[in-house]
Amino acid sequence: MLEIRIHGRGGQGGVIASKILAYAFAMEGKYVQAFPEFGVERRGAPVTAFIRVADGRINIRSKIYEPQHLIVLEPTLLSAIDITEGLKEGGFIVINTKKKPEELNIKVKNSKIATVDATGIALKHRLGSSAAPIVNTAILGGFAKATGFVKIESIVEAIKKEVPIKPEENAQAAIDAYNSTIM
Amino acid sequence: MSEQKVIMGNHALSYGAVTSRVQVIAAYPITPQTQVVELLSEMCADGTLDAEFIKVESEHSAMAASIGASAAGARAFTATSAQGLALMHEMLHWAVGARLPIVMGNINRSMAPPWTIWSEQTDSLSQRDTGWLQIYASSNQEVYDSVLIAYKVAENEKVSLPVMIILDAFFLSHTSENVTLIDQKDADRYLKPYNPKYRLDIKDPHTFGGLTGPDWYMELRYKIQKAMEDSIDVIKDAQKEFKEMFGREYGLVEPYRCEDADTILVTMATAASTSKQVIDELRDKGEKVGLLRIRFFRPFPYDEVRKYLKNSKKVIVLDRNLSPGAGGIVFQEVKSALYNEPVKPKIYGYIAGLGGRDITVNTIGKLFDDAKNSEPADIKWMEVKI
């Protein structure tokens, strides 16, 4: 079973990202769960969302405390909170940043770090506003590229089904991110 | 064609109402309401759903409007949670006494104060004596399927009682997962239009709920109890037909690895789902443990509970609810069900997960450990920081 945690700020679309990613996995025949941090959300405040993926029915229904993989929508969170809390060794960390993986100071044993400029891609496709670009669809392209767990075609299909506003632009953002992710 | 979706429990309820072709939805749209009626109101507005959406000023009115709609012969649906359910209390009794097959979703949330939105079953279990049938779901697929089953049971003239479908806040309500939606044509073959014998109709006037003295009131209560007892077979038939048509099997209870089990955990809702993982791990170590999930809490499945538990040595009941001054509510029911058995298992009552505190694999593991090494007690608290 895969357990993934998404970090973002309220309003960036982290919770929607968890649903799109879950949907993409489901289209490939997987059983999924996607859920937000249980509680109330505030715009701008750190937000987390979670995904479980398995080949069979998922019985466990508690929260995820020790994820294997991380998706980080917001580079400023790296200095604001401990994004690696509970993170298992050896997983993927996919981060929205202009920096290269080796320029980041993240110390988790054997983690494979991938970076992608999801903000730049979102701005290029005019997703959200220039002050608050919506980066959730772009980063999923980066996740597909870095991990290989899910096909980019499934991500694109899930975006087209699940995103009501600018589905084509969002899908293209994911593809652009897929093609520009650095490991 | 059936359709695969990834949806949250709230929307599983909404789609269940759509597939059941509900005709009237009456709801109060403000906290503690959830996305259940939000989606239904959108569907009513854009014409996807041919139903009357009545926005009311309180949950008491939501149930009152549902009662009026159902009495007029419409298939009525509503949804609420916690404080909203409590405000409905008077009308919940009315729906039962008037024998109206309303179906309502309730998102289990703890009662305030202090203000809270997290999961606990005390809200719905506080309504156990109103005469509503109660289903506690453990997956979003079960939530969706239960709406169709609920109408089929409620509208059977042997039953004619309302049904509450109950799901844990967040653990189901806000968790998205795979749900297969039933093709409308197939659903229509399973669930026929509601056509009551008596209805509010100016062309065919009847008196409903008029003053009834001691000479007949008791007989009406007797008939409600009889309807609850008869509903057991109606539920079995409805779920058998559901399985034959759609392939998914539901019981009054769900036994899991109970055969030859010495120790059986009894619980409801998502805690039962998580428990399966613990049962598997303990079985791998050679421990004879099992799980009995209570799906229907009303009517209480006495026969099934006795059948699965009477040969065990220890029964552990995990309650995510509390009747202050007594203890866990499911515990009380299970204990009383076993009282007349000639050989009884020891029975342990545990309280866990109140106010939405997570019931993890670890919590359930500790509970089995505790029961293994201690004497039974009516109330034991798990993971309390006092």
Coordinates of C-alpha atoms in Angstrom, one line a residue:
Chain A
M1 CA 0.0 0.0 0.0
L2 CA 1.2 3.5 -0.9
E3 CA 0.7 6.3 1.7
I4 CA 1.3 9.8 0.4
R5 CA 1.0 13.2 2.2
I6 CA 0.4 16.5 0.4
H7 CA 1.6 19.8 2.0
G8 CA 0.2 23.1 0.8
R9 CA -1.4 26.3 2.0
G10 CA -5.1 26.8 2.2
G11 CA -6.4 27.9 -1.2
Q12 CA -3.7 26.3 -3.3
G13 CA -5.7 23.2 -4.0
G14 CA -3.9 20.5 -2.0
V15 CA -7.1 18.8 -1.0
I16 CA -8.3 18.8 -4.7
A17 CA -4.9 17.5 -5.7
S18 CA -5.4 14.5 -3.4
K19 CA -8.8 13.7 -5.0
I20 CA -7.4 14.1 -8.6
L21 CA -4.4 11.8 -7.8
A22 CA -6.7 9.3 -6.1
Y23 CA -9.0 9.3 -9.1
A24 CA -6.0 8.8 -11.5
F25 CA -5.0 5.7 -9.5
A26 CA -8.6 4.5 -9.4
M27 CA -8.7 4.7 -13.2
E28 CA -5.7 2.3 -13.3
G29 CA -7.8 -0.2 -11.2
K30 CA -6.5 0.7 -7.8
Y31 CA -8.4 1.1 -4.5
V32 CA -7.9 4.5 -3.1
Q33 CA -8.7 6.8 -0.2
A34 CA -8.1 10.6 -0.3
F35 CA -8.8 12.8 2.7
P36 CA -8.0 16.2 4.1
E37 CA -6.6 16.8 7.6
F38 CA -9.7 16.3 9.6
G39 CA -10.8 19.8 10.8
V40 CA -11.2 23.3 9.6
E41 CA -9.1 24.9 6.9
R42 CA -8.0 28.5 6.6
R43 CA -6.7 30.3 3.5
G44 CA -3.0 30.7 3.6
A45 CA -2.4 28.4 6.6
P46 CA -0.5 25.1 6.2
V47 CA -2.8 22.4 4.9
T48 CA -2.2 18.7 4.6
A49 CA -4.1 16.0 2.6
F50 CA -3.5 12.3 2.4
I51 CA -3.8 9.4 -0.1
R52 CA -3.8 5.7 0.3
V53 CA -3.5 3.4 -2.8
A54 CA -3.7 -0.4 -2.8
D55 CA -4.3 -3.3 -5.1
G56 CA -7.1 -4.6 -2.8
R57 CA -9.8 -3.1 -0.6
I58 CA -8.4 -0.7 2.0
N59 CA -9.7 -1.6 5.5
I60 CA -7.6 0.8 7.5
R61 CA -9.5 4.0 8.2
S62 CA -7.3 6.0 10.6
K63 CA -5.2 8.9 9.6
I64 CA -1.7 8.6 8.0
Y65 CA 1.1 9.2 10.5
E66 CA 4.0 7.7 8.6
P67 CA 3.7 8.4 4.9
Q68 CA 6.2 7.0 2.4
H69 CA 6.0 9.9 0.0
L70 CA 5.5 13.7 0.0
I71 CA 4.1 16.2 -2.4
V72 CA 4.9 19.8 -1.4
L73 CA 2.9 22.5 -3.2
E74 CA 4.6 25.5 -1.4
P75 CA 8.3 26.0 -1.1
T76 CA 8.0 28.4 1.9
L77 CA 6.6 25.5 3.9
L78 CA 10.1 24.0 4.0
S79 CA 11.2 26.6 6.5
A80 CA 7.8 27.0 8.2
I81 CA 7.0 23.4 9.3
D82 CA 8.7 20.1 9.6
I83 CA 7.4 18.5 6.4
T84 CA 9.3 15.3 7.0
E85 CA 7.6 14.5 10.3
G86 CA 6.9 10.8 10.4
L87 CA 8.2 10.3 6.9
K88 CA 9.5 6.8 6.2
E89 CA 12.9 6.3 4.6
G90 CA 13.4 5.7 1.0
G91 CA 10.4 7.5 -0.5
F92 CA 9.9 10.3 -3.0
I93 CA 9.6 14.0 -2.1
V94 CA 8.2 16.1 -5.0
I95 CA 8.6 19.8 -4.4
N96 CA 7.3 22.9 -6.2
T97 CA 10.4 25.0 -6.4
K98 CA 12.7 26.6 -9.0
K99 CA 15.7 25.1 -7.2
K100 CA 17.4 21.9 -8.1
P101 CA 17.1 18.9 -5.7
E102 CA 20.8 19.3 -4.6
E103 CA 20.2 22.9 -3.7
L104 CA 17.6 21.9 -1.0
N105 CA 18.6 21.1 2.5
I106 CA 16.3 18.1 3.2
K107 CA 17.7 15.4 5.3
V108 CA 15.7 12.2 5.2
K109 CA 17.7 9.0 4.7
N110 CA 17.5 7.6 1.1
S111 CA 14.8 10.0 0.0
K112 CA 14.6 10.7 -3.7
I113 CA 14.0 14.4 -4.2
A114 CA 12.4 15.8 -7.3
T115 CA 11.7 19.5 -8.1
V116 CA 9.5 21.2 -10.6
D117 CA 8.6 24.9 -11.0
A118 CA 4.9 24.3 -10.7
T119 CA 4.3 28.0 -9.8
G120 CA 6.0 29.1 -13.1
I121 CA 3.9 26.6 -15.1
A122 CA 0.6 27.6 -13.4
L123 CA 1.4 31.3 -14.1
K124 CA 2.1 30.5 -17.8
H125 CA -1.3 28.8 -18.1
R126 CA -3.0 31.5 -16.0
L127 CA -4.3 29.1 -13.3
G128 CA -5.5 31.1 -10.3
S129 CA -4.3 34.7 -10.0
S130 CA -0.8 36.0 -10.4
A131 CA -0.6 36.6 -6.7
A132 CA -2.0 33.1 -5.8
P133 CA -1.4 30.7 -8.7
I134 CA -3.1 27.3 -8.4
V135 CA -0.3 24.8 -8.6
N136 CA -2.1 21.6 -7.7
T137 CA -2.5 20.1 -11.2
A138 CA 1.0 20.9 -12.3
I139 CA 2.7 19.3 -9.3
L140 CA 0.8 16.0 -10.1
G141 CA 2.6 15.9 -13.4
G142 CA 5.8 16.1 -11.5
F143 CA 4.7 13.3 -9.2
A144 CA 3.9 11.1 -12.1
K145 CA 7.3 11.7 -13.7
A146 CA 9.3 11.4 -10.5
T147 CA 7.7 8.2 -9.1
G148 CA 6.4 6.4 -12.1
F149 CA 3.6 5.1 -9.9
V150 CA 0.9 6.5 -12.1
K151 CA 0.7 7.3 -15.8
I152 CA 0.6 10.9 -16.9
E153 CA -2.3 10.0 -19.2
S154 CA -4.3 9.0 -16.1
I155 CA -3.4 12.3 -14.4
V156 CA -4.5 14.2 -17.5
E157 CA -7.7 12.2 -17.7
A158 CA -8.5 12.7 -14.0
I159 CA -7.9 16.4 -14.3
K160 CA -10.3 16.7 -17.2
K161 CA -12.9 14.9 -15.2
E162 CA -12.4 16.5 -11.8
V163 CA -11.4 20.1 -12.5
P164 CA -14.4 22.2 -13.4
I165 CA -12.4 25.4 -14.4
K166 CA -9.9 25.4 -17.3
P167 CA -9.6 21.6 -17.5
E168 CA -7.5 21.8 -20.7
E169 CA -5.0 24.4 -19.3
N170 CA -4.7 22.4 -16.1
A171 CA -4.1 19.2 -18.0
Q172 CA -1.4 20.9 -20.1
A173 CA 0.2 22.3 -16.9
A174 CA 0.5 18.7 -15.7
I175 CA 2.1 17.6 -18.9
D176 CA 4.5 20.6 -18.9
A177 CA 5.5 19.7 -15.3
Y178 CA 6.0 16.1 -16.3
N179 CA 8.4 17.2 -19.0
S180 CA 10.4 19.6 -16.8
T181 CA 10.7 17.7 -13.5
I182 CA 14.3 17.4 -12.2
M183 CA 15.5 14.4 -10.1
Chain B
M1 CA -23.9 0.8 -17.2
S2 CA -22.7 1.1 -13.6
E3 CA -20.3 4.0 -13.1
Q4 CA -17.1 4.0 -11.1
K5 CA -16.5 7.2 -9.1
V6 CA -14.1 8.4 -6.3
I7 CA -16.4 10.2 -3.9
M8 CA -16.6 11.2 -0.3
G9 CA -19.2 9.7 2.1
N10 CA -21.3 12.8 2.0
H11 CA -21.7 12.5 -1.8
A12 CA -22.2 8.8 -1.5
L13 CA -25.4 9.7 0.4
S14 CA -26.3 12.3 -2.2
Y15 CA -25.9 9.9 -5.1
G16 CA -27.8 7.2 -3.1
A17 CA -30.7 9.7 -2.9
V18 CA -30.5 10.4 -6.6
T19 CA -30.4 6.7 -7.6
S20 CA -33.4 6.2 -5.2
R21 CA -35.3 8.9 -7.1
V22 CA -36.2 10.9 -4.0
Q23 CA -38.9 13.4 -4.7
V24 CA -38.6 15.8 -1.7
I25 CA -35.5 16.9 0.0
A26 CA -36.0 19.2 3.0
A27 CA -32.8 20.5 4.7
Y28 CA -31.3 23.2 6.8
P29 CA -28.2 24.3 4.9
I30 CA -26.0 25.8 7.7
T31 CA -23.6 24.1 10.1
P32 CA -23.7 21.3 11.1
Q33 CA -25.0 20.4 7.7
T34 CA -22.6 18.8 5.3
Q35 CA -22.0 18.5 1.5
V36 CA -24.8 15.9 1.3
V37 CA -27.6 18.4 0.6
E38 CA -25.2 20.9 -1.1
L39 CA -24.8 18.5 -4.0
L40 CA -28.5 17.6 -4.0
S41 CA -29.5 21.3 -4.1
E42 CA -27.2 21.9 -7.1
M43 CA -28.7 18.9 -8.9
C44 CA -32.2 20.1 -8.2
A45 CA -31.2 23.6 -9.4
D46 CA -29.6 22.4 -12.7
G47 CA -32.4 19.9 -13.4
T48 CA -30.3 16.7 -13.1
L49 CA -32.6 15.7 -10.3
D50 CA -36.3 16.0 -10.6
A51 CA -37.1 16.7 -6.9
E52 CA -38.5 19.5 -4.8
F53 CA -35.8 21.1 -2.6
I54 CA -37.2 22.8 0.5
K55 CA -34.8 25.0 2.3
V56 CA -36.1 25.3 5.9
E57 CA -35.1 27.4 8.9
S58 CA -34.1 24.6 11.3
E59 CA -33.6 20.9 11.5
H60 CA -36.8 20.6 13.4
S61 CA -38.5 22.1 10.4
A62 CA -36.5 19.9 8.0
M63 CA -37.9 16.8 9.7
A64 CA -41.4 18.4 9.9
A65 CA -41.3 19.1 6.1
S66 CA -40.1 15.6 5.4
I67 CA -43.0 14.2 7.5
G68 CA -45.5 16.3 5.5
A69 CA -43.9 15.2 2.2
S70 CA -43.9 11.6 3.1
A71 CA -47.5 11.7 4.5
A72 CA -48.5 13.1 1.1
G73 CA -47.0 10.1 -0.6
A74 CA -43.6 11.5 -1.7
R75 CA -40.3 9.7 -1.2
A76 CA -38.6 12.1 1.3
F77 CA -34.9 12.5 2.1
T78 CA -32.9 14.7 4.5
A79 CA -29.6 14.7 6.2
T80 CA -28.2 16.2 9.3
S81 CA -25.6 15.8 12.1
A82 CA -25.1 16.1 15.8
Q83 CA -26.8 19.2 17.2
G84 CA -29.1 19.3 14.2
L85 CA -30.2 15.7 14.9
A86 CA -30.9 16.6 18.5
L87 CA -33.0 19.5 17.5
M88 CA -35.1 17.1 15.4
H89 CA -35.8 14.9 18.3
E90 CA -39.5 15.6 18.7
M91 CA -40.1 15.1 15.0
L92 CA -38.2 11.9 15.0
H93 CA -40.8 10.4 17.2
W94 CA -43.5 11.9 15.0
A95 CA -42.1 10.2 11.9
V96 CA -42.2 6.8 13.6
G97 CA -45.7 7.2 15.2
A98 CA -47.0 8.3 11.8
R99 CA -45.3 5.3 10.2
L100 CA -43.6 7.3 7.5
P101 CA -40.7 5.7 5.5
I102 CA -38.4 8.7 5.5
V103 CA -34.7 8.1 4.9
M104 CA -32.2 10.4 6.6
G105 CA -28.4 10.5 6.5
N106 CA -26.7 11.4 9.8
I107 CA -23.0 12.3 9.9
N108 CA -21.9 11.1 13.4
R109 CA -20.4 14.1 15.2
S110 CA -19.9 14.7 18.9
M111 CA -22.3 16.8 20.8
A112 CA -21.4 20.3 22.0
P113 CA -20.3 22.1 24.2
P114 CA -17.4 22.4 23.7
W115 CA -18.0 23.1 20.0
T116 CA -16.8 20.2 17.9
I117 CA -17.3 18.8 14.5
W118 CA -15.4 15.4 14.9
S119 CA -16.7 11.9 14.9
E120 CA -18.7 10.2 17.7
Q121 CA -21.8 8.1 17.8
T122 CA -23.5 9.6 20.8
D123 CA -25.7 11.9 18.7
S124 CA -27.5 9.1 16.8
L125 CA -27.4 6.6 19.7
S126 CA -29.2 9.2 21.8
Q127 CA -32.1 8.7 19.3
R128 CA -32.2 4.9 19.6
D129 CA -35.6 4.9 21.5
T130 CA -37.4 7.0 18.8
G131 CA -38.1 3.9 16.7
W132 CA -36.0 4.7 13.6
L133 CA -34.1 1.9 12.0
Q134 CA -30.4 2.6 12.3
I135 CA -27.7 1.5 9.9
Y136 CA -24.0 2.2 10.7
A137 CA -21.9 2.1 7.6
S138 CA -18.2 1.3 7.3
S139 CA -17.4 2.3 3.7
N140 CA -18.7 4.8 1.2
Q141 CA -19.9 2.0 -1.1
E142 CA -22.0 0.8 1.8
V143 CA -23.3 4.3 2.4
Y144 CA -24.5 4.5 -1.2
D145 CA -26.0 1.0 -1.3
S146 CA -27.7 1.5 2.0
V147 CA -29.8 4.3 0.7
L148 CA -31.6 2.0 -1.8
I149 CA -31.9 -0.8 0.7
A150 CA -33.2 1.7 3.3
Y151 CA -36.1 2.8 1.1
K152 CA -36.9 -0.7 0.1
V153 CA -37.2 -1.8 3.7
A154 CA -38.8 1.4 5.0
E155 CA -41.5 1.4 2.3
N156 CA -42.4 -2.3 2.8
E157 CA -45.8 -2.2 4.4
K158 CA -44.7 -4.7 7.0
V159 CA -42.3 -2.1 8.2
S160 CA -43.5 1.5 7.4
L161 CA -40.8 3.0 9.6
P162 CA -38.1 5.6 8.9
V163 CA -34.4 4.7 8.5
M164 CA -31.3 6.6 9.5
I165 CA -28.1 5.9 7.6
I166 CA -25.1 6.8 9.8
L167 CA -21.6 7.5 8.8
D168 CA -18.5 8.6 10.9
A169 CA -17.6 12.3 10.4
F170 CA -14.4 12.7 8.4
F171 CA -13.4 9.0 8.4
L172 CA -16.2 8.5 5.8
S173 CA -17.9 11.8 5.3
H174 CA -14.9 13.7 4.0
T175 CA -12.8 10.7 2.8
S176 CA -13.0 10.0 -1.0
E177 CA -12.9 6.4 -2.2
N178 CA -14.0 4.1 -4.9
V179 CA -17.8 3.8 -5.2
T180 CA -19.6 2.0 -8.0
L181 CA -22.9 3.7 -8.8
I182 CA -25.8 1.6 -10.0
D183 CA -27.3 2.1 -13.4
Q184 CA -30.6 3.9 -13.0
K185 CA -32.6 1.2 -15.0
D186 CA -31.3 -1.5 -12.7
A187 CA -32.0 0.6 -9.6
D188 CA -35.6 1.1 -10.8
R189 CA -36.1 -2.6 -11.0
Y190 CA -34.9 -3.0 -7.4
L191 CA -36.7 0.0 -6.0
K192 CA -40.2 0.6 -7.3
P193 CA -42.0 4.0 -6.8
Y194 CA -43.5 4.7 -3.4
N195 CA -47.2 4.1 -3.4
P196 CA -48.6 4.2 0.1
K197 CA -52.1 2.8 1.0
Y198 CA -53.0 6.0 2.8
R199 CA -51.8 9.5 2.0
L200 CA -52.7 13.1 2.6
D201 CA -55.2 13.7 -0.2
I202 CA -58.0 16.2 -0.2
K203 CA -60.0 13.9 -2.6
D204 CA -59.8 11.0 -0.2
P205 CA -59.6 12.5 3.4
H206 CA -58.3 10.6 6.4
T207 CA -57.3 11.7 9.9
F208 CA -53.7 11.2 10.7
G209 CA -52.3 11.1 14.2
G210 CA -55.5 12.3 15.9
L211 CA -56.1 12.1 19.6
T212 CA -55.8 8.5 20.8
G213 CA -56.6 7.6 24.4
P214 CA -55.4 4.7 26.6
D215 CA -57.9 2.4 24.8
W216 CA -55.8 2.3 21.6
Y217 CA -52.4 4.0 22.0
M218 CA -50.7 0.9 23.5
E219 CA -51.8 -1.2 20.5
L220 CA -50.2 1.3 18.2
R221 CA -46.9 1.0 20.1
Y222 CA -47.3 -2.8 20.0
K223 CA -47.5 -2.6 16.2
I224 CA -44.4 -0.5 16.0
Q225 CA -42.5 -3.1 18.0
K226 CA -44.0 -5.8 15.8
A227 CA -42.9 -3.9 12.7
M228 CA -39.4 -3.6 14.0
E229 CA -39.3 -7.4 14.7
D230 CA -40.8 -8.1 11.2
S231 CA -38.3 -5.8 9.6
I232 CA -35.5 -8.3 10.3
D233 CA -36.8 -10.6 7.6
V234 CA -37.7 -7.7 5.3
I235 CA -34.1 -6.5 5.6
K236 CA -32.7 -10.0 4.9
D237 CA -34.9 -10.3 1.8
A238 CA -34.0 -6.8 0.6
Q239 CA -30.3 -7.4 1.1
K240 CA -30.5 -10.8 -0.6
E241 CA -32.2 -9.3 -3.6
F242 CA -29.6 -6.5 -3.6
K243 CA -26.8 -9.1 -3.7
E244 CA -28.5 -11.0 -6.5
M245 CA -28.8 -7.9 -8.6
F246 CA -25.7 -5.9 -7.8
G247 CA -23.3 -8.5 -6.3
R248 CA -22.6 -6.8 -3.0
E249 CA -23.6 -8.6 0.2
Y250 CA -24.8 -7.0 3.4
G251 CA -26.1 -8.5 6.6
L252 CA -27.6 -7.3 9.8
V253 CA -24.1 -7.8 11.2
E254 CA -20.8 -8.5 9.5
P255 CA -18.8 -11.3 11.0
Y256 CA -15.1 -11.4 10.2
R257 CA -13.0 -14.5 11.0
C258 CA -15.4 -15.4 13.9
E259 CA -15.3 -19.1 13.2
D260 CA -13.4 -20.9 16.1
A261 CA -12.6 -17.5 17.6
D262 CA -12.0 -17.4 21.4
T263 CA -12.0 -13.6 21.6
I264 CA -14.4 -11.5 19.5
L265 CA -14.4 -7.8 19.1
V266 CA -17.8 -6.1 18.7
T267 CA -18.0 -2.6 17.3
M268 CA -19.6 -0.4 14.6
A269 CA -18.7 1.8 11.6
T270 CA -15.1 2.6 10.6
A271 CA -13.5 1.3 13.8
A272 CA -14.7 -2.1 12.6
S273 CA -13.0 -1.7 9.2
T274 CA -9.7 -0.8 10.8
S275 CA -10.1 -3.7 13.2
K276 CA -9.9 -6.2 10.3
Q277 CA -6.2 -5.3 9.9
V278 CA -5.6 -6.0 13.6
I279 CA -7.5 -9.3 13.4
D280 CA -5.4 -10.4 10.4
E281 CA -2.2 -9.6 12.2
L282 CA -3.2 -11.4 15.4
R283 CA -4.5 -14.4 13.4
D284 CA -1.1 -14.5 11.6
K285 CA 0.5 -14.9 15.1
G286 CA -1.9 -17.8 15.8
E287 CA -4.4 -16.0 18.1
K288 CA -8.0 -17.0 17.7
V289 CA -9.6 -13.6 17.3
G290 CA -12.6 -12.4 15.3
L291 CA -14.7 -9.3 14.7
L292 CA -18.5 -8.8 14.7
R293 CA -19.5 -5.5 13.2
I294 CA -23.0 -4.3 14.1
R295 CA -24.5 -2.9 10.9
F296 CA -28.1 -2.6 12.0
F297 CA -28.3 -1.2 15.5
R298 CA -32.1 -0.9 15.3
P299 CA -33.7 -3.4 15.0
F300 CA -31.0 -4.8 17.3
P301 CA -29.9 -8.1 15.7
Y302 CA -30.2 -10.2 18.9
D303 CA -30.2 -13.6 17.1
E304 CA -27.1 -12.9 15.1
V305 CA -25.2 -11.4 18.1
R306 CA -26.0 -14.5 20.2
K307 CA -25.2 -16.9 17.3
Y308 CA -21.7 -15.4 16.7
L309 CA -20.8 -14.6 20.3
K310 CA -22.2 -17.4 22.5
N311 CA -19.3 -19.9 21.8
S312 CA -16.5 -17.4 22.4
K313 CA -14.6 -17.1 25.7
K314 CA -14.2 -13.3 25.7
V315 CA -16.2 -10.5 24.0
I316 CA -14.6 -7.1 23.7
V317 CA -17.0 -4.2 22.9
L318 CA -15.5 -1.0 21.5
D319 CA -17.8 2.0 21.8
R320 CA -17.1 5.4 20.2
N321 CA -20.0 6.8 22.3
L322 CA -20.8 7.2 25.9
S323 CA -24.0 7.1 28.0
P324 CA -22.7 9.0 31.1
G325 CA -23.5 7.2 34.2
A326 CA -23.7 3.9 32.4
G327 CA -21.0 3.4 29.8
G328 CA -20.8 2.3 26.2
I329 CA -24.2 2.0 24.5
V330 CA -23.4 -1.0 22.2
F331 CA -21.8 -2.7 25.2
Q332 CA -25.1 -2.5 27.1
E333 CA -27.0 -4.0 24.2
V334 CA -24.5 -6.8 23.6
K335 CA -24.4 -7.7 27.3
S336 CA -28.2 -7.9 27.6
A337 CA -28.4 -10.0 24.5
L338 CA -26.2 -12.6 26.1
Y339 CA -27.8 -12.6 29.6
N340 CA -30.1 -15.6 29.1
E341 CA -27.4 -17.8 27.4
P342 CA -26.6 -20.8 29.6
V343 CA -22.9 -20.4 29.0
K344 CA -21.7 -16.8 28.6
P345 CA -18.4 -15.3 27.5
K346 CA -16.7 -12.7 29.7
I347 CA -17.5 -9.3 28.4
Y348 CA -15.3 -6.2 28.3
G349 CA -16.5 -2.7 27.6
Y350 CA -14.1 -0.2 26.2
I351 CA -14.6 3.5 25.4
A352 CA -12.3 4.9 22.7
G353 CA -12.2 7.6 20.0
L354 CA -14.6 10.1 21.5
G355 CA -14.7 13.6 20.0
G356 CA -13.1 12.2 16.8
R357 CA -9.9 10.9 18.4
D358 CA -8.3 8.5 16.0
I359 CA -8.9 4.8 16.6
T360 CA -5.7 3.4 15.1
V361 CA -4.5 -0.2 14.5
N362 CA -2.4 0.5 17.6
T363 CA -5.4 1.4 19.7
I364 CA -7.2 -1.8 18.8
G365 CA -4.1 -3.9 19.3
K366 CA -3.8 -2.4 22.9
L367 CA -7.4 -3.3 23.5
F368 CA -6.9 -7.0 22.6
D369 CA -3.7 -7.0 24.8
D370 CA -5.6 -5.5 27.7
A371 CA -8.5 -8.0 27.5
K372 CA -6.0 -10.8 27.3
N373 CA -4.4 -9.9 30.5
S374 CA -7.2 -8.5 32.7
E375 CA -10.5 -9.3 34.2
P376 CA -13.7 -8.0 32.5
A377 CA -15.2 -4.6 33.5
D378 CA -18.2 -2.7 32.3
I379 CA -16.2 0.4 31.4
K380 CA -12.5 0.7 30.5
W381 CA -11.1 3.8 28.9
M382 CA -8.6 3.7 26.1
E383 CA -5.9 6.4 25.7
V384 CA -7.3 8.9 28.1
K385 CA -4.8 11.6 29.1
I386 CA -6.1 11.9 32.7

